[in-house]
Coordinates of C-alpha atoms in Angstrom, one line a residue:
X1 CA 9.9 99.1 -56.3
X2 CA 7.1 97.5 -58.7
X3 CA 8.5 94.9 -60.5
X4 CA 8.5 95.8 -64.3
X5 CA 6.7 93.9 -67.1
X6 CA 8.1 94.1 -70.1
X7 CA 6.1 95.2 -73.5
X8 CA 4.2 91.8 -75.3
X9 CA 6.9 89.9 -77.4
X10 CA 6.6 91.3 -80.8
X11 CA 4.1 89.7 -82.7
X12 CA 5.1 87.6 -86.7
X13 CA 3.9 91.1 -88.4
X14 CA 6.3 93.5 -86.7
X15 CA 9.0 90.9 -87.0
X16 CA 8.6 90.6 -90.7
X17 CA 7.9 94.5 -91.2
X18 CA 11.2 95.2 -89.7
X19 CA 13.1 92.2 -91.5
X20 CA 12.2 94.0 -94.5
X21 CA 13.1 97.8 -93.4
X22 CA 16.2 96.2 -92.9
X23 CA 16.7 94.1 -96.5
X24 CA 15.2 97.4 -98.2
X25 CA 17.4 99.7 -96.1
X26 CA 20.8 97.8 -97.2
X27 CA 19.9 98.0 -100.9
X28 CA 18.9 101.6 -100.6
X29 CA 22.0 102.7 -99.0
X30 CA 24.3 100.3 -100.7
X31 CA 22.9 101.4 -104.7
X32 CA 23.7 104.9 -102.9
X33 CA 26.6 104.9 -101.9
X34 CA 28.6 102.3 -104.4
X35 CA 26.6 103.2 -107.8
X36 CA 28.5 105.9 -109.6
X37 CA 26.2 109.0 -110.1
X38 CA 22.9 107.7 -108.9
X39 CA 21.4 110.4 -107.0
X40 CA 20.3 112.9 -109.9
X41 CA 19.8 115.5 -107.2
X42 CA 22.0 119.3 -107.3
X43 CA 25.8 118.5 -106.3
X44 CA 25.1 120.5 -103.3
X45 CA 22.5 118.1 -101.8
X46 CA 24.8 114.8 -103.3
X47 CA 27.3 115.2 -99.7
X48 CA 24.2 115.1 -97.2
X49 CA 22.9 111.9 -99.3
X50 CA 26.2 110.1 -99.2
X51 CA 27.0 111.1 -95.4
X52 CA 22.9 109.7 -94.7
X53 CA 23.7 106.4 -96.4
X54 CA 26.9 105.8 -94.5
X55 CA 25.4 106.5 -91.4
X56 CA 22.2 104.3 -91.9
X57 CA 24.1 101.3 -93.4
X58 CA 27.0 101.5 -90.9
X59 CA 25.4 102.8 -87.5
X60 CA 21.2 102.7 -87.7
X61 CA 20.9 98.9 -90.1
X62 CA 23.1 97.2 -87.3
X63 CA 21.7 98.8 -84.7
X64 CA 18.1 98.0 -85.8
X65 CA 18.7 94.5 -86.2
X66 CA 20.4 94.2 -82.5
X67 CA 17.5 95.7 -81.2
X68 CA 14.7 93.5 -83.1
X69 CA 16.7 90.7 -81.9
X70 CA 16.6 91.9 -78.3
X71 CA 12.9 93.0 -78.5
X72 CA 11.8 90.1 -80.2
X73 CA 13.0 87.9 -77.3
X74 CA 11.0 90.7 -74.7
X75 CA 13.6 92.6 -73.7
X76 CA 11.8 96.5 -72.7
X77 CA 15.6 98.0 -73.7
X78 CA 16.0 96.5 -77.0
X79 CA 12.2 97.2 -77.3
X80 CA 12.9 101.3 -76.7
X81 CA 16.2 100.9 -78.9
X82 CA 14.2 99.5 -81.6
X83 CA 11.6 102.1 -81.6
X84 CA 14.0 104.8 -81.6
X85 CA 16.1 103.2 -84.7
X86 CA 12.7 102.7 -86.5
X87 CA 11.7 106.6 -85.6
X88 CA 15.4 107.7 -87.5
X89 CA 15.0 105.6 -90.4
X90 CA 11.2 106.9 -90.5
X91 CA 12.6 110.1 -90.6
X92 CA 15.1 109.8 -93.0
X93 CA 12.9 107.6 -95.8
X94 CA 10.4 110.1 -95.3
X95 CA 12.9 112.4 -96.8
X96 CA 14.0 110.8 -99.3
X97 CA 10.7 109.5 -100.6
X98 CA 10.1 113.8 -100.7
X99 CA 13.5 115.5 -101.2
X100 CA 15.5 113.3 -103.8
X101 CA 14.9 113.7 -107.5
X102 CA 13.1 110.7 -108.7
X103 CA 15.5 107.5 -109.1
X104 CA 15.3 103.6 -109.5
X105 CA 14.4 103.6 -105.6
X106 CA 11.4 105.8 -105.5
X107 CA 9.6 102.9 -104.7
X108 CA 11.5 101.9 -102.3
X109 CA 11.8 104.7 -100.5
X110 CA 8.3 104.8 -100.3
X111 CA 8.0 101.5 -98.6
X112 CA 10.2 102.2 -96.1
X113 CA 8.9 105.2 -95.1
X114 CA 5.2 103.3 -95.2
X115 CA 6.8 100.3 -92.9
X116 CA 8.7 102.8 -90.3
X117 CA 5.7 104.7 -89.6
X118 CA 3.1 101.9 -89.3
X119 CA 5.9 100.1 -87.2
X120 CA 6.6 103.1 -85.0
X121 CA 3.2 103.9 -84.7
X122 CA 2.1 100.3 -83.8
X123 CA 4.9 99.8 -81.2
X124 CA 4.2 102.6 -79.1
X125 CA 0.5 101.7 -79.2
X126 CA 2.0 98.8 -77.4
X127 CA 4.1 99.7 -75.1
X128 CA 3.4 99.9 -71.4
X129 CA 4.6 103.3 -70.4
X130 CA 4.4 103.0 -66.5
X131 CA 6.4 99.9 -67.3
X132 CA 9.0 102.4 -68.6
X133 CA 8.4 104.8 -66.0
X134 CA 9.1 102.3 -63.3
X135 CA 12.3 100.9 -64.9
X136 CA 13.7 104.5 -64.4
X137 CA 12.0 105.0 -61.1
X138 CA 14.1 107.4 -58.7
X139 CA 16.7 108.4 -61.3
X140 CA 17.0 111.8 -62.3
X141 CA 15.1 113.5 -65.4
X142 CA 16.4 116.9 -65.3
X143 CA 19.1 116.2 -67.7
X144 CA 16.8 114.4 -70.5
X145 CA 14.3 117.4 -69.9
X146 CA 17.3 120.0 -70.4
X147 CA 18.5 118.0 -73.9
X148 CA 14.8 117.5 -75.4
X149 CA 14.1 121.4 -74.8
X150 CA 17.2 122.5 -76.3
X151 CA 17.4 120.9 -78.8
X152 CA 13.7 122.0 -79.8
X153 CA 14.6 125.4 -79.0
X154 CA 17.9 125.6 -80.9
X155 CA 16.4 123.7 -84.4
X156 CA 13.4 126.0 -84.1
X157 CA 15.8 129.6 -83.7
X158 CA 18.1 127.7 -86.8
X159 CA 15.6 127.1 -89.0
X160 CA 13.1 130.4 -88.6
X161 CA 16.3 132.0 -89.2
X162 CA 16.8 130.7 -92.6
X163 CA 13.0 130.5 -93.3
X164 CA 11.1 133.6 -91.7
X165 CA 13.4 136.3 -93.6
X166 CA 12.8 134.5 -97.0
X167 CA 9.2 134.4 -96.2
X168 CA 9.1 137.9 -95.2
X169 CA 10.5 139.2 -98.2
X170 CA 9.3 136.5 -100.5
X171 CA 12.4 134.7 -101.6
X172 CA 13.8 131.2 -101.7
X173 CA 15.7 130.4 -98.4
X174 CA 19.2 129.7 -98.5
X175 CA 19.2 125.8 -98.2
X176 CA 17.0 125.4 -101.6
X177 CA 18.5 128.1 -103.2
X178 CA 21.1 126.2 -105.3
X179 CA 18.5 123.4 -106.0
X180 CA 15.4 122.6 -107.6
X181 CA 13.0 121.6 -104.5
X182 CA 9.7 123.6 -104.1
X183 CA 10.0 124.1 -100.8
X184 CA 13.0 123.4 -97.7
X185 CA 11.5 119.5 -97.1
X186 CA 14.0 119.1 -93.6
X187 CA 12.8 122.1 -92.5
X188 CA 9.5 121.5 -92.7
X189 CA 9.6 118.1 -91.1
X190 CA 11.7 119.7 -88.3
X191 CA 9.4 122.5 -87.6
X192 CA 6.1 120.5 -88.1
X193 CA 7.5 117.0 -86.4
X194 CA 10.6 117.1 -84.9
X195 CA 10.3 120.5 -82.7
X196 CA 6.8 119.8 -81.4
X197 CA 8.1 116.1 -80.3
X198 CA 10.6 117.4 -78.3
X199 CA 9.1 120.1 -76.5
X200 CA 6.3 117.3 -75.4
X201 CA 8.3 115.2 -74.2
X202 CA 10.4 117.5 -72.0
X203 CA 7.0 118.9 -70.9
X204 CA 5.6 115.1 -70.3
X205 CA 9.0 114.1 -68.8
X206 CA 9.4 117.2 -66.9
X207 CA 5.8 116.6 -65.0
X208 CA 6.9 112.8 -64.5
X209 CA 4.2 111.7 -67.3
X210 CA 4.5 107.9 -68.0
X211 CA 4.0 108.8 -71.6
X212 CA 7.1 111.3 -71.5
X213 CA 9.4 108.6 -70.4
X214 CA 8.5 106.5 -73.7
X215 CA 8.8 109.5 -75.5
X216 CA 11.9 110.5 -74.4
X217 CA 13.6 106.8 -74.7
X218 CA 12.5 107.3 -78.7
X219 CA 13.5 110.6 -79.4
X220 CA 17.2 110.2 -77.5
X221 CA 17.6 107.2 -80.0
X222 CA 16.1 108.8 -83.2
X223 CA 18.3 112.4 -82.3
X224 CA 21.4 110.9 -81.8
X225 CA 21.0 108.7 -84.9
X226 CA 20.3 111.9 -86.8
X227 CA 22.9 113.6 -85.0
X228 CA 25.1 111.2 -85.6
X229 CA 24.1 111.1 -89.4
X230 CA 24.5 114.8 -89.6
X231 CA 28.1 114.8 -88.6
X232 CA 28.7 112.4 -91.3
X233 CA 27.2 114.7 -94.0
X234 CA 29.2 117.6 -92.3
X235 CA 32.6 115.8 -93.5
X236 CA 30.9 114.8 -97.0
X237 CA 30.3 118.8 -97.2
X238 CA 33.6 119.5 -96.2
X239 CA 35.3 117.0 -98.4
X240 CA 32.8 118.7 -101.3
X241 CA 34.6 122.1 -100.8
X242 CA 31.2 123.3 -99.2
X243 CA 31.9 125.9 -97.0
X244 CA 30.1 125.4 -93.2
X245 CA 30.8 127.5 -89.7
X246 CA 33.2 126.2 -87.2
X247 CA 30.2 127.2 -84.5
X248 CA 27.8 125.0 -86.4
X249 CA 30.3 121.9 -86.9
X250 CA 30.8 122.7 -82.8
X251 CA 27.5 122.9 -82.0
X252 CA 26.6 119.5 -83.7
X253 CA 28.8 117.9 -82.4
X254 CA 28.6 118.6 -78.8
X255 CA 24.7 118.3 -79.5
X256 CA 25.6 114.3 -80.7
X257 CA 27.8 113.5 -78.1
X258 CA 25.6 114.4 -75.2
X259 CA 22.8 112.9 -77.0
X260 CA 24.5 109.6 -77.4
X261 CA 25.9 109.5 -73.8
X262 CA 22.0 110.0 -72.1
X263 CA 21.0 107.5 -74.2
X264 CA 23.4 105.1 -73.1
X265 CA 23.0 106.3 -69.6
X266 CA 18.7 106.4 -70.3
X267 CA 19.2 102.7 -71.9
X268 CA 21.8 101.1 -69.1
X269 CA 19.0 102.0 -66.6
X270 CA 16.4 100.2 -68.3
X271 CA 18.7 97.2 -68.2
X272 CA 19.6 97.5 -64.5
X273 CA 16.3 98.0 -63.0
X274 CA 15.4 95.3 -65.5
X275 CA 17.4 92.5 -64.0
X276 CA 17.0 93.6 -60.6
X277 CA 13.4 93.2 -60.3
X278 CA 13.5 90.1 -63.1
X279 CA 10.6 91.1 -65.3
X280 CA 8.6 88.1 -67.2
X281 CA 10.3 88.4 -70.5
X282 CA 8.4 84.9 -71.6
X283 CA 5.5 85.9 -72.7
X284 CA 3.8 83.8 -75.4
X285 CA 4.1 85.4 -78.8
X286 CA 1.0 85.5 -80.3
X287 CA 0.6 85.8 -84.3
X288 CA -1.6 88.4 -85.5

């Protein structure tokens, strides 16, 4: 097997961009979740806020920093880890900044989203993908093709079933109904972002594509994050009195589970092909 080379150390200016998506993050979520009545948004949208909070400060800001850490030091798991984080907390500042009524954190929100994305994008620009690919050479992709394309196909067929009947006959779909927002925000990152990602990368993945094993390393992270962070707004809901399917509650569920056990399983390979062919983790960091 090729011996695998890491990614270049991170550099001062991702090191510092990410230091502050974390300080930024923990107020965020902190005024959130522990200042009475903040969130000015419709009580049907304050559960998913509250569940989103707990899940960044208690899973995704701990998890971030671990991987910066790990990164930092030129380590290609941590490196993938911390891309992925940094995709999820993308996502979710991305939402805020254009879902929650304007608060005291607007700002911040902004930033965040700003930092994530330049981050993201700036880390994959660096990354080596046939790096990637030969850290997972020989093992199996079938499973992380299966997971990316059903998970594109299933949010697509949830979300054109709330939004193509309202479209149709002209009404407000049923997520928005109770609130004030122009127009459903998640859905339209899902269908615009999210869906397309995944269906690459099974595609990518699926024909062995470098690229689609970088891709797939990010999105595992990022969608069991959300996952993850959707679960937690399912029991805010249910403490709410908000009514939600038992097939849906099932469905995410087993969709977060599986997610989160191939990504340990994508991530404990990058760490065992790692050490066995001893990749040059010393690289000079150089300033920029």
């Amino acid at each position: 097997m090729t011996a695998v080379q890491t990614p270049r150390r991170l550099t001062r200016s991702y090191l510092v961009a990410s230091t502050l998506t974390l300080l930024l993050a923990v107020v965020a979520t902190s005024v959130g979740l522990f200042v009475p009545e903040f969130y000015r948004d419709a009580g049907v949208l304050l559960p998913q806020l509250y569940g989103q909070d707990l899940l960044t400060l208690v899973i995704a800001i701990p998890a971030l920093a671990g991987s910066l850490y790990y990164a930092y030091q030129g380590s290609l798991q941590g490196y993938v880890v911390w891309l992925g984080v940094t995709g999820y907390l993308l996502y979710t500042y991305a939402s805020y900044a254009f879902l929650t009524a304007f608060n005291e954190l607007y700002l911040v929100y902004v930033a965040l989203f700003t930092l994530t994305l330049f981050t993201l994008i700036g880390g994959i620009v660096r990354i080596d993908p046939v790096a990637l690919k030969e850290a997972l050479d020989g093992h199996p992709v079938r499973g992380y093709v299966a997971f990316q394309a059903l998970v594109a196909g299933l949010v697509a067929l949830m979300w054109l079933a709330e939004v193509g009947p309202a479209s149709l006959a002209g009404t407000r779909p049923p997520s928005i109904a109770e609130t004030t927002l122009p127009v459903p925000v998640i859905q339209s990152l899902d269908l615009g972002v999210v869906v397309p990602s995944f269906a690459l990368s099974a595609a990518l993945l699926w024909k062995q594509r470098a690229w689609g094993y970088v891709f797939t390393g990010v999105l595992l992270v990022k969608g069991t994050t959300l996952g993850l962070a959707v679960l937690a707004m399912i029991v805010f809901m249910l403490r709410n009195g908000q009514s939600i399917p038992l097939p849906q509650i099932v469905l995410f569920a087993l969709l977060s589970l599986t997610g989160l056990g191939l990504t340990t399983r994508f991530v404990r390979v990058i760490s065992r092909s790692s050490s066995r062919t001893q990749p040059h983790a010393g690289t000079a960091t150089q300033p920029e």
